[in-house]
Every structure is written in C-alpha cells, then in structure tokens.
Coordinates of C-alpha atoms and ligand atoms in Angstrom, one line a residue:
X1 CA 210.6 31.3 4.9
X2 CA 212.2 34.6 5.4
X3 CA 211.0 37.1 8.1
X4 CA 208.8 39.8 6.6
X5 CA 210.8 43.1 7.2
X6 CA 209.9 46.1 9.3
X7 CA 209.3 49.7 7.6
X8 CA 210.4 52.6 9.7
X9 CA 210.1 55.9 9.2
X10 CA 211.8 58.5 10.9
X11 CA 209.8 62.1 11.5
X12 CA 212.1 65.7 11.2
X13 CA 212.6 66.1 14.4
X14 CA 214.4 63.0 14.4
X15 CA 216.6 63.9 12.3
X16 CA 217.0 67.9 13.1
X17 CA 220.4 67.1 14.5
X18 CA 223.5 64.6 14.6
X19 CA 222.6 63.6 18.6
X20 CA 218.9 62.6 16.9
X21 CA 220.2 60.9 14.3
X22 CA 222.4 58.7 16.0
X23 CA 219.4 57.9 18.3
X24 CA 217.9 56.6 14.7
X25 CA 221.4 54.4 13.9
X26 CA 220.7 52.7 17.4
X27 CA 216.6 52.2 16.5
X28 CA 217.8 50.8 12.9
X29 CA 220.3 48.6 14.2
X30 CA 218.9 47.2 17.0
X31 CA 216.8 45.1 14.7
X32 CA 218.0 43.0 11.5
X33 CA 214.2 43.4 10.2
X34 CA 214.4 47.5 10.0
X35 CA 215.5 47.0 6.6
X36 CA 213.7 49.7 5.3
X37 CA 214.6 53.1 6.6
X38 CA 212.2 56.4 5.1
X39 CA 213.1 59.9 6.4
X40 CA 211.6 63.2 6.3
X41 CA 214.1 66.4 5.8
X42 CA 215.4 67.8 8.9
X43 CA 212.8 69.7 10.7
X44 CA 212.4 73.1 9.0
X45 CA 214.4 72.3 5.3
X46 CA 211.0 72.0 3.6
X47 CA 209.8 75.4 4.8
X48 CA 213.0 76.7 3.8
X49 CA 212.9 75.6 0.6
X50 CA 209.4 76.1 -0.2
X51 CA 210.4 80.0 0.8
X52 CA 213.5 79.8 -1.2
X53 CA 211.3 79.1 -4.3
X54 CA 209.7 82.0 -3.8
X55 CA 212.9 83.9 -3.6
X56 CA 213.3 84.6 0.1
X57 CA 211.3 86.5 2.4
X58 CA 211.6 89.1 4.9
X59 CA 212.5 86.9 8.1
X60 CA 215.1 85.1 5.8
X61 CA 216.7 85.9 2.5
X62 CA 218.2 83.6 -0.4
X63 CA 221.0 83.7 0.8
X64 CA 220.5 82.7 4.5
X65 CA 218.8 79.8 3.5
X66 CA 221.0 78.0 1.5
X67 CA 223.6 78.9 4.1
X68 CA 220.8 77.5 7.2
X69 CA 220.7 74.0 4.5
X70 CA 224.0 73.7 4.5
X71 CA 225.3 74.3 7.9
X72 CA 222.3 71.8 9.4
X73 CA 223.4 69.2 6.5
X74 CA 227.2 69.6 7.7
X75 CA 226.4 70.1 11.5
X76 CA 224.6 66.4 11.2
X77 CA 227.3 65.1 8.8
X78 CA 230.1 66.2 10.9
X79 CA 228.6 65.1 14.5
X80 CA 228.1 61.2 12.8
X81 CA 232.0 61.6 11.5
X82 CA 231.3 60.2 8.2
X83 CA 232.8 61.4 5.0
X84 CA 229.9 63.0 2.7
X85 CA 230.7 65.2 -0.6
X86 CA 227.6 68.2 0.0
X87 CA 228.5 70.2 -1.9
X88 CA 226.9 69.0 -5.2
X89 CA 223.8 69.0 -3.7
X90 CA 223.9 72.5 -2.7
X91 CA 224.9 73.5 -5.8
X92 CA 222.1 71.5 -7.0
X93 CA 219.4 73.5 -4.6
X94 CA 220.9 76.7 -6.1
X95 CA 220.4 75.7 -9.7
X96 CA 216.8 75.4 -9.3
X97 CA 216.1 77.5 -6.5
X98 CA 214.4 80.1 -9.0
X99 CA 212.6 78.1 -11.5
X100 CA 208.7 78.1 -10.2
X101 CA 208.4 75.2 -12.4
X102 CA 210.9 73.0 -10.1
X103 CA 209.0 73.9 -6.8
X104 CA 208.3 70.1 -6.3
X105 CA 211.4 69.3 -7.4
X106 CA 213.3 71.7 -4.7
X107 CA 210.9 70.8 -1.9
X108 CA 212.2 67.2 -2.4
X109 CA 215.8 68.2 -2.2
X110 CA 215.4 68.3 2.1
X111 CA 214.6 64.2 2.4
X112 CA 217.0 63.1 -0.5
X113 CA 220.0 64.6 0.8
X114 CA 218.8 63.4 4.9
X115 CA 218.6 59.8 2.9
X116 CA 221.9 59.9 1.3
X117 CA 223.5 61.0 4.5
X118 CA 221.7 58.6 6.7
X119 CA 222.3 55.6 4.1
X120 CA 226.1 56.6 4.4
X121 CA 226.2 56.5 8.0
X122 CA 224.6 53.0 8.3
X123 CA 226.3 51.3 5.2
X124 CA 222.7 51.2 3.7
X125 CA 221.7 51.5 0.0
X126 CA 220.2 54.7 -1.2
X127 CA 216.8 54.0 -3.2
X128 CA 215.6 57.5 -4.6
X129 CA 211.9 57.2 -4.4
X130 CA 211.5 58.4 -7.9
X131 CA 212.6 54.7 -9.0
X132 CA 209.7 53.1 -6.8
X133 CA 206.7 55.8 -6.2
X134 CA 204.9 56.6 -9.3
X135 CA 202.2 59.2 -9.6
X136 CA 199.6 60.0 -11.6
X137 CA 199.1 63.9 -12.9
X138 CA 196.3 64.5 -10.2
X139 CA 198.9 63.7 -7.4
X140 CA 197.5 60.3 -6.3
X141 CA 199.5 57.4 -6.3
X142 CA 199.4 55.4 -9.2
X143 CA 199.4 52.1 -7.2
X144 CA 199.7 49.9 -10.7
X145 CA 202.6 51.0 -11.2
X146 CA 204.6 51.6 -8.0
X147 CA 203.3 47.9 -7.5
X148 CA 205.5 47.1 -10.2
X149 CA 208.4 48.8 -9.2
X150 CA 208.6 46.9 -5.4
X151 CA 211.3 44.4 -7.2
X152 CA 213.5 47.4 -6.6
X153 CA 213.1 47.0 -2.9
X154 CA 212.1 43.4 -2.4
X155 CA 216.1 42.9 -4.9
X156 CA 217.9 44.8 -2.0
X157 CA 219.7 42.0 0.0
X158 CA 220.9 44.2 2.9
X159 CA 219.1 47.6 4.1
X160 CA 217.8 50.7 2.4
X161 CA 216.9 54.3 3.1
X162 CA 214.4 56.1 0.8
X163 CA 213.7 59.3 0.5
X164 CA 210.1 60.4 1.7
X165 CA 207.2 62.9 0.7
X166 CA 208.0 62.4 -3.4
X167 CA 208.3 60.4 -6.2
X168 CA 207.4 60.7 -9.9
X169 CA 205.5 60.9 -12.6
X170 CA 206.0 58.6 -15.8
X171 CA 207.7 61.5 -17.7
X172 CA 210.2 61.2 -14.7
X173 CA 209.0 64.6 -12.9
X174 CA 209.5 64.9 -9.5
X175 CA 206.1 65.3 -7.7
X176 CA 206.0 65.4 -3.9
X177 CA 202.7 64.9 -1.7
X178 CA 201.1 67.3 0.4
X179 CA 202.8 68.5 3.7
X180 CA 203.8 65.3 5.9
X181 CA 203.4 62.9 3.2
X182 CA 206.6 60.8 4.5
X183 CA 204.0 59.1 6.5
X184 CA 202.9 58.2 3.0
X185 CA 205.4 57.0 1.4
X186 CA 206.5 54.8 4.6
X187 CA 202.8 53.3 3.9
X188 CA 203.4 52.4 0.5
X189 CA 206.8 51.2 0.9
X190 CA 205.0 49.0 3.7
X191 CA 203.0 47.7 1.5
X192 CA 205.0 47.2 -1.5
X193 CA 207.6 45.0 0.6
X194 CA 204.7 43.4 2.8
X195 CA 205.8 44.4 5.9
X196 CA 205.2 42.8 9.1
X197 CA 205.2 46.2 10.8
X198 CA 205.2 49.9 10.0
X199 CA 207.0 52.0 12.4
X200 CA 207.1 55.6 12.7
X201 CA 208.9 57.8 14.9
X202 CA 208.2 61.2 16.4
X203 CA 208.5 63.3 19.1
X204 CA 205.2 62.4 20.7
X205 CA 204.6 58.9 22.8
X206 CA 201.5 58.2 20.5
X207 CA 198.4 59.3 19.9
X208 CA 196.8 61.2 22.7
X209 CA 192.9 60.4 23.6
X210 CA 192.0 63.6 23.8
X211 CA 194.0 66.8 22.5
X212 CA 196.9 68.0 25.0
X213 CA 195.9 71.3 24.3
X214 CA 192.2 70.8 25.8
X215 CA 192.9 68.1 28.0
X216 CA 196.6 68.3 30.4
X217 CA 198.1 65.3 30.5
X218 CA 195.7 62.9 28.0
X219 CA 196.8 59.1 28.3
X220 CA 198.4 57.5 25.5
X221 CA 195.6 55.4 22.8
X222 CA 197.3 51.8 23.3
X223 CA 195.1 49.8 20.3
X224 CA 193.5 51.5 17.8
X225 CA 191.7 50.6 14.6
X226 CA 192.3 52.1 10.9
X227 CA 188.3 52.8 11.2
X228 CA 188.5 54.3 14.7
X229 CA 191.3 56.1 13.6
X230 CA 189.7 57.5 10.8
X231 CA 186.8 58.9 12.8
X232 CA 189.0 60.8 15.3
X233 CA 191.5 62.1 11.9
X234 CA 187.9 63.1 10.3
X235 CA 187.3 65.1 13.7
X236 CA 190.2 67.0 13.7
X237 CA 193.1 64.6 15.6
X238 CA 195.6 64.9 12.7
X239 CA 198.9 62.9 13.2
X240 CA 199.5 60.0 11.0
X241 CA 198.7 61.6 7.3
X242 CA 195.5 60.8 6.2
X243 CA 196.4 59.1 2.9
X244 CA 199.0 56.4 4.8
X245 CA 196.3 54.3 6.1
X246 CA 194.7 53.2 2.6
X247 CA 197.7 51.3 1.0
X248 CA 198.4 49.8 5.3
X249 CA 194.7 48.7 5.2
X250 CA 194.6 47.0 2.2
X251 CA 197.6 44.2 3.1
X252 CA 196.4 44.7 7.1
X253 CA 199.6 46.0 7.8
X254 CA 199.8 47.4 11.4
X255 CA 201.8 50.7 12.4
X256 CA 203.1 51.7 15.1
X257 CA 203.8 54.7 16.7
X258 CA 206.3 55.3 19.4
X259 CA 208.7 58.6 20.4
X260 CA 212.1 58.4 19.4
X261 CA 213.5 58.5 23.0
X262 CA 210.9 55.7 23.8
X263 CA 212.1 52.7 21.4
X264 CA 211.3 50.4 23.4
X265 CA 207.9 51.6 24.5
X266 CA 204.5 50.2 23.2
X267 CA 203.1 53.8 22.1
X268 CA 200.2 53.2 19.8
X269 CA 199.7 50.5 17.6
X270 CA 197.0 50.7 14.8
X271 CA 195.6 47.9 13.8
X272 CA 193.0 46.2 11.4
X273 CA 189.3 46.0 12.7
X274 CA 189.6 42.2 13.1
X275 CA 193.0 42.2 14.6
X276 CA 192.6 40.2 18.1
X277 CA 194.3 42.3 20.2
X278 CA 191.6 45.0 19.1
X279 CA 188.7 42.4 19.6
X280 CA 190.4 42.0 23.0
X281 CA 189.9 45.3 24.5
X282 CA 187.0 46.0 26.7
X283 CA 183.7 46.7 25.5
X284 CA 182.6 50.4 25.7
X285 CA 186.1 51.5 26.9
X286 CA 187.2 54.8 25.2
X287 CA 189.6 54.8 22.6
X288 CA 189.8 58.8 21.8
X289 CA 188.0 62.1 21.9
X290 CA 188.0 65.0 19.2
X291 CA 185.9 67.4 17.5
X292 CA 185.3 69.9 15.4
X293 CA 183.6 74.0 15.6
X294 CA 181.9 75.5 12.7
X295 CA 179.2 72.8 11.9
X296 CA 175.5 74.6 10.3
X297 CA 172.2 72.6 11.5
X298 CA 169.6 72.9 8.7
X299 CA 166.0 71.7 10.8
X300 CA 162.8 70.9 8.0
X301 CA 159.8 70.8 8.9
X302 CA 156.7 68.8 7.3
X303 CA 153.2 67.7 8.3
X304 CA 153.3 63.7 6.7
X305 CA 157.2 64.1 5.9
X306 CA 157.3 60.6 7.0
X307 CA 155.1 58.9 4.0
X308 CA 156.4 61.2 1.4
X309 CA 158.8 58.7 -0.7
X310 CA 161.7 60.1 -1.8
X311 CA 161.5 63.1 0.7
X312 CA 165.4 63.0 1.5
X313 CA 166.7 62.3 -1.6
X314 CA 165.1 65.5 -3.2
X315 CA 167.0 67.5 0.1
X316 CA 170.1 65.8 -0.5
X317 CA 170.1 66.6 -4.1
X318 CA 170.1 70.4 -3.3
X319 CA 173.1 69.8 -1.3
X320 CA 174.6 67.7 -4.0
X321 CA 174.6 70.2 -7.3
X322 CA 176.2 73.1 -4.5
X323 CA 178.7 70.4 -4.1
X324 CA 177.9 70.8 -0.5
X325 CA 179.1 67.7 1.5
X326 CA 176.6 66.5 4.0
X327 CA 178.2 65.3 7.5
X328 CA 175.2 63.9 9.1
X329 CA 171.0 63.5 8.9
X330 CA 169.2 62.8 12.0
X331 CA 165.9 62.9 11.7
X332 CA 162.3 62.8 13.6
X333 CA 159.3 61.1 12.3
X334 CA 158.0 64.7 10.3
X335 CA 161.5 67.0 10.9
X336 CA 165.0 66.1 9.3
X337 CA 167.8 68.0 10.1
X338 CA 171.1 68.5 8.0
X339 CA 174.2 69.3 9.0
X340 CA 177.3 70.3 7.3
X341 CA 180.3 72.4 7.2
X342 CA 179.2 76.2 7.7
X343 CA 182.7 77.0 6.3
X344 CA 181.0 75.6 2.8
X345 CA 177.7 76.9 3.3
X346 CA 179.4 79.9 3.4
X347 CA 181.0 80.4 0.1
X348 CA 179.3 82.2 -2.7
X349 CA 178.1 79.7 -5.7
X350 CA 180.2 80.0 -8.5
X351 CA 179.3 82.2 -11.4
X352 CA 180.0 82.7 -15.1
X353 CA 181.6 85.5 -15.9
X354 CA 178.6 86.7 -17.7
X355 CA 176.4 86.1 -15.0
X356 CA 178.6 88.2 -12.6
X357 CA 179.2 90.9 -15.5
X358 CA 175.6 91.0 -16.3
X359 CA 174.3 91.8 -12.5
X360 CA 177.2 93.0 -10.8
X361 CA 178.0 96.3 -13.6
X362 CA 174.5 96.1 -15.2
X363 CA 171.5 95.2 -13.6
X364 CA 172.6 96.0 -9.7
X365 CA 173.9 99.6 -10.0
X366 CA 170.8 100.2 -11.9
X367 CA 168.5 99.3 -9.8
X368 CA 170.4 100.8 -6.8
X369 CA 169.8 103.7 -8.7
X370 CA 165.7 103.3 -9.1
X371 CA 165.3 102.1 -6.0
X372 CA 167.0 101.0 -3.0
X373 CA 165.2 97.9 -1.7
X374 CA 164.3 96.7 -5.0
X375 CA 167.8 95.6 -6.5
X376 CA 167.0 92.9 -3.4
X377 CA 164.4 91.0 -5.7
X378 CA 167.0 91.3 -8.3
X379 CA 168.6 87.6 -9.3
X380 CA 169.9 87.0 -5.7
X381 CA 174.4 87.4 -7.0
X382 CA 176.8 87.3 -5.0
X383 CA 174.8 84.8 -3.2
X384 CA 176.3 82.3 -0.3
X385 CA 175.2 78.5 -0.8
X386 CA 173.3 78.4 2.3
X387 CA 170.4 81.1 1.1
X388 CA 170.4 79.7 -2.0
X389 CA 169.5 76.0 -0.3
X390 CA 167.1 77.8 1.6
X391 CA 165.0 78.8 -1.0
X392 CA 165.7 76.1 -3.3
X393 CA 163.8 73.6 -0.5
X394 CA 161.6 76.0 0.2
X395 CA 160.2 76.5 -3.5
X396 CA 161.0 72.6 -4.1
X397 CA 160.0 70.8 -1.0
X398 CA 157.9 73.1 0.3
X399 CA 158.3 72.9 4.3
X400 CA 156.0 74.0 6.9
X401 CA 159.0 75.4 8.1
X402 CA 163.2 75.5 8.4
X403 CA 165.6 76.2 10.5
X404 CA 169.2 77.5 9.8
X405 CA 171.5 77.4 12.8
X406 CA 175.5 77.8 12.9
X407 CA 177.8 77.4 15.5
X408 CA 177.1 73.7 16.4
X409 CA 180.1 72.1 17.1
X410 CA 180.8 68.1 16.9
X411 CA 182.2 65.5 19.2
X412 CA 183.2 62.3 18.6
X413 CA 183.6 60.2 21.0
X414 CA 185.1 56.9 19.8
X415 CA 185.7 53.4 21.5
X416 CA 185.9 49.9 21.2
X417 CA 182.5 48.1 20.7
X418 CA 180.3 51.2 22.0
X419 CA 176.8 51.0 20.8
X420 CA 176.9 47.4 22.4
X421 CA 177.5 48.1 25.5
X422 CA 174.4 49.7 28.1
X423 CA 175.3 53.0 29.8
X424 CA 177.7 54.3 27.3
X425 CA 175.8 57.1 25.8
X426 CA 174.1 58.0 29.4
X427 CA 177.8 58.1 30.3
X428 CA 178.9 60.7 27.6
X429 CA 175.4 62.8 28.2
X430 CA 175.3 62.7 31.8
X431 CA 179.4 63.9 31.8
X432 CA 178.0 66.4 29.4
X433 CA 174.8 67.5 31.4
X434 CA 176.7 67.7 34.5
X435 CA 178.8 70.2 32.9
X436 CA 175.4 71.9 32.6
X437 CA 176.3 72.3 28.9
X438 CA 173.4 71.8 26.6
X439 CA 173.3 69.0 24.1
X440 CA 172.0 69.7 20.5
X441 CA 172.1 66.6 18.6
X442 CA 172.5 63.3 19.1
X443 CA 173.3 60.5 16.7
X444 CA 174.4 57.1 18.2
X445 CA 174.2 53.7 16.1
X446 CA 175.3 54.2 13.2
X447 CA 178.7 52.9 13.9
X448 CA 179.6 50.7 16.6
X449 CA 182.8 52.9 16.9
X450 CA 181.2 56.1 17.9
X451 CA 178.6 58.3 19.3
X452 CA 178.2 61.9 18.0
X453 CA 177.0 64.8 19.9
X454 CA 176.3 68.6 18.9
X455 CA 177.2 71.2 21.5
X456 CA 177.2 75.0 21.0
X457 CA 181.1 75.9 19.4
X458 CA 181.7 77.9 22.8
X459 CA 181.1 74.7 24.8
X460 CA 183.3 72.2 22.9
X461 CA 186.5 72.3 24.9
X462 CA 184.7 72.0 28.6
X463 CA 182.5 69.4 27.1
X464 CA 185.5 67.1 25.7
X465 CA 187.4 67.3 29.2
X466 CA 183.8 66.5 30.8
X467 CA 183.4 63.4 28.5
X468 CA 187.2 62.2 28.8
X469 CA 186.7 62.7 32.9
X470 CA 184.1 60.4 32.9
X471 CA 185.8 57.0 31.0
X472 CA 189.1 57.8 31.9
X473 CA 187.8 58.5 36.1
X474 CA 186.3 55.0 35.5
X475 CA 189.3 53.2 33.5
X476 CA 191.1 54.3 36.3
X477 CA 189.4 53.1 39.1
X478 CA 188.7 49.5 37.5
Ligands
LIG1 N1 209.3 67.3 4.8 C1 207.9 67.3 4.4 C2 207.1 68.3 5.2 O1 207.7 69.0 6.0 C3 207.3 65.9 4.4 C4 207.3 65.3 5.8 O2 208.1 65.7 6.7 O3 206.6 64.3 6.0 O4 206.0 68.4 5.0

C-alpha cells in the first residue's frame, strides 16, 4: 500500500528571502513523503498588494510597490540560481492593480508567483489552487466540490506546490480567504490527499502555553487537541487559522507545528481527542493559558427563580433577537448571571431608516425644545443593546433585581483531563488568591478541558503569570 503523503506548508517568513527558501528545499527534500508543498507570499507581498489596490499610499506609492514585488521576487529567484521568466507576472499585477473588482484576484498574485518559483526550484509541479479549491459566494469552502477536484492532486506522481490563501468560485473567480488563510488551504489539501501529517512552518517553535508577551519565556505546548485548541483560539491564542482545523478534524489528520530553523524538532503536534499520545499525558497537567478583556456580567435576581420553568430560556431569547452571543451562564439556585461580549452590548440596535428619521429629525429636537428631560421618555434611539436588554427583562421577567457590570475579563485555563483530577481548581484559585487578585466567576465542569475564571480586566495579565507559575513550578519540579 502506498505511504500516505505529508502536507507542508511553508509561512511568509519562510519564504521572505532566497537563504529561507533554500532552508524550505532542504525541509522538502529531506523527506520523499513532503509531496505536497503550500506557500504563503513572501512576508509583506499581500499587504503590498492589498495597498496597491487602493492605489498606493503615503508610506509607499504605486510605483514603489511593484518595484518592492519585483526586486523580492528576483532577489529570491536569483539567490536559488534558477532561471524564472517574471516578468509576465508583473506585468500581470500591473494590469489589474487598479480594478477594485480584482482585489481578490491581486491579493492572490503574492503566493502564485512564490509557488511557481518554488515549484521551479525543486522540479515540482505547479497546481494553481483555482483547479482544486472551490468556493461558494459566501466565502466558505464548498467542500462537495473541492472533494471532487482531489484527483488533481492524488494524479500527481511526483511532488506539487500549490498556491495558498485562494481558490475559486464555479464562474472561475478568484476568491481568496481571510488574512492567513494558507493555513487553510494546507488543511484542505490535507484532507483531500489524506495525509498522514500536516506540517506547517513558522518562525515560532510552536505554540506557547501562555502568551510571550505576558509571560517571558512560556514553554512550548508539546500535545494538544483540536478541542483544547479551540478553547485557547476562542480565548485569544491565535496562530494556526481558525478555519484549518475543521476539514483536519474530520479525517483525524494531525498537524504539526515546528520553526523553520528547528526541522527536526518535535514543536507542537495537534492531535485528535482520542489520539493516544493525548490520552497519554498526565492528568490535570496544563496544556495552555489565554484570555480575553472586555467581557459584561449581567447578575438577575428572583425570589423562586429556581421553580419557574422556562426561566432561562425567556432571558436567553432577549439575547437572541439582539443577536447578542452568549459566552457563558452560571447560575445560583434564585440568581443567573450572563455574560457576554461588552464590545456587542455596546452597539446600538439597528434601526430603519424611518425609525431613525422619525426620532432623530422629528420627535427628539422637538421635545428638546419643550422640555429638556422629557425627550428622555421619548422611544429610547440611538439606544445600545445592553439598555435595551435591561428593560426588556425587566418588563418581561420581572426581577427582584439586576446587575450590569463590564470590565470582567476571562481566563481559560486548559489541560489534559482537568475536572478529573482533585486540586486542580484549588490550584488555579489559590495561584490566583495569592496574587491577592479577586476572583469574579467561576465556572468549572462543563468541559473536562478547562476551567474558566473571571478577574477584573486590570488583573488579567498578573493573574495568567500567577496561574502558569503554579503548574509549570510543579511540572517542573516532578
Ligand atoms: N499571504 C496571506 C496573508 O498575508 C495569506 C497567508 O499568508 O496565509 O494573509
């Protein structure tokens, strides 16, 4: 049977130069099974050419750019000493540099010339991901159908490179993801060929427990799982794209992540939930640390909340028609708090244009005119979501009381197996107490994977570095 091949995707900074890219040619050909090579554009083309669209700027005209393009294209061609024709594809970038309605088809211009460069450098084939990525007109993948275009890989006898970050719709439009989206199409490709590994490289060692930026020095995450993963992404710990693990966790396909100048290294590997060597790992040992500012605790109040059926629902259904997404509910026997994004609470509801014409020209100015503080009973417009909810439970569910407070921040602290394991939330609040920060929520159980706290926003970082000092102290000394 043959080997399952290896997917490896190669970040811009491993590519921003010829001394990176022939660090890539070594990775690639040090392994038979890397017969399926995705690139980025060189760090910084996208930017360039998103700003090129719009004509140029003042750090960097028109013209500069297509001269930066070119010179980083040549610089790279010229260090691997290959021949390559470039100058059809610049021509090509300056055809449609203009035209707003090629924006897409510009921005994909930096990772299908890296592609064509690197296949000619390694005697690969050149796959443009147009032929095997197919979108749908809302910019997801239309998986259908790029299923049905893997022959175009899986017919490839030696080894490919494919562009990243695009592909296409039916009518043969160039559509690209959002930023970072190589990750993504390294995923799909993964799973289209049924790979036995997806690799990505990058100028990081792997994931980091904790961010570098609030803790010095965090150690590298050596297993992690797609749903572990997920929980720190959600939290704020952004660096695999969160669309690449969908189409990866479908066929169980691991990924790893290692730093360019590492290749041998183990970095990260993510891994299915039921993969052994995540089973394997220690109950109640920490995996990673992140979290988020900005959260809005909304505390009701009712005498016999408990026995009123369908108590929660009703709350949840305010939240619901504001389109208000609702991060977490922990609750007492008569009190139930909500919490969610104050960034959403914040915005005004949408109105007509009648409804805004109506109050904002008519009614308002006239009664500022009659009378100052009445124009305050007037229908409440402009009004942000988070009064409106207020009254809406107030007049619907009628509480004995509620609370609105913002600046709660969240921390998730995730590991392997945690909810199992005695101590592990006394660890995490007593590293938090001796901090002599004060906790404001709690809410343990309802994953395995993690255990939630609420701190004030001011008290997030020192409370992460007191929660990572306390596993990692203790990893350590075991
Ligand atoms: N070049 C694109 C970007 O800068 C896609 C990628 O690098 O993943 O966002």
């Amino acid at each position: 049977m043959e080997e399952k091949p290896i997917i490896a995707k190669f970040g811009g900074t491993s590519l921003k130069d010829a001394d990176q890219v022939k660090k890539v040619i070594d990775i690639v050909k040090s392994n038979t099974r890397r017969r399926h090579i995705v690139v980025s554009a060189p760090d910084g083309i996208t930017d360039l050419l998103y700003i090129l669209n719009e004509g140029g700027n003042i750090d960097y005209s028109a013209e500069t750019i297509i001269n930066i393009i070119s010179q980083t294209y040549s610089k790279i061609i010229g260090g691997l000493g290959i021949e390559f024709d470039l100058a059809p594809h610049i021509d090509f970038i300056k055809k449609v540099a203009w035209k707003k309605q090629e924006v897409e088809l510009l921005a994909s211009r930096g990772e299908y010339i890296m592609a064509k460069i690197l296949a000619k450098a390694l005697g690969f084939e050149f796959i443009d991901a147009a032929r095997i990525i197919c979108f749908n007109p809302d910019k997801t993948v239309n998986m259908e159908a790029t299923w049905k275009r893997r022959n175009v890989l899986l017919e490839q006898t030696g080894g490919c490179v494919i562009p990243g970050f695009y592909g296409a719709l039916p009518s043969g439009r160039i559509m690209t993801f959002s930023r970072g989206g190589t990750d993504v199409t390294g995923a799909v490709v993964s799973w289209q060929a049924s790979a036995e590994v997806y690799e990505k490289y990058t100028d990081v060692s792997g994931l980091h427990m904790a961010h570098p930026e609030i803790v010095k020095n965090p150690n590298i995450i050596g297993v992690v799982t797609y749903k572990e993963l997920r929980e720190l992404s959600y939290m704020g710990a952004n660096v695999v794209h969160e669309d690449a693990l969908f189409p990866l966790r479908t066929k169980k396909i691991p990924m790893r992540i290692r730093k360019l100048d590492e290749p041998d290294s183990d970095g990260t590997l993510i891994v299915p939930d039921n993969d052994t060597r995540a089973i394997r790992r220690t109950p109640g040992s920490l995996v990673g640390i992140a979290g988020r500012k900005d959260f809005t605790v909304i505390t009701l109040e009712k005498t016999r909340m408990n026995q009123q059926v369908g108590f929660l629902r009703r709350v949840c259904a305010i939240f619901e028609k504001l389109g208000i997404n609702i991060e977490h509910i922990p609750g007492g026997i008569d009190a139930v708090s909500i919490i969610a994004d104050t960034k959403a609470l914040d915005k005004n509801i949408q109105r007509s244009h009648f409804a805004r014409f109506l109050t904002d020209k008519i009614a308002l100015p006239l009664f500022r005119l009659c009378n100052k503080k009445a124009h305050k009973w007037l229908l409440p417009f402009p009004e942000r979501k988070i009064n409106l909810i207020r009254r809406k439970i107030l007049q619907d569910l009628k509480p004995g009381s509620i609370m609105v407070k913002p600046g709660m921040a969240l921390i998730s602290t995730v590991g392997h197996d945690m909810t199992h394991m005695p101590g592990v939330a006394l660890k995490i609040l007593g590293a938090i107490e001796s901090a002599e920060i004060n906790v404001r929520m709690v809410n343990q159980g309802s994953s395995a994977r993690s255990i939630i706290v609420g701190v004030e926003n001011k008290d997030l970082e020192r409370a992460i570095r007191a929660i990572y000092k306390a596993f990692v102290d203790e990893q350590n000394r075991a």
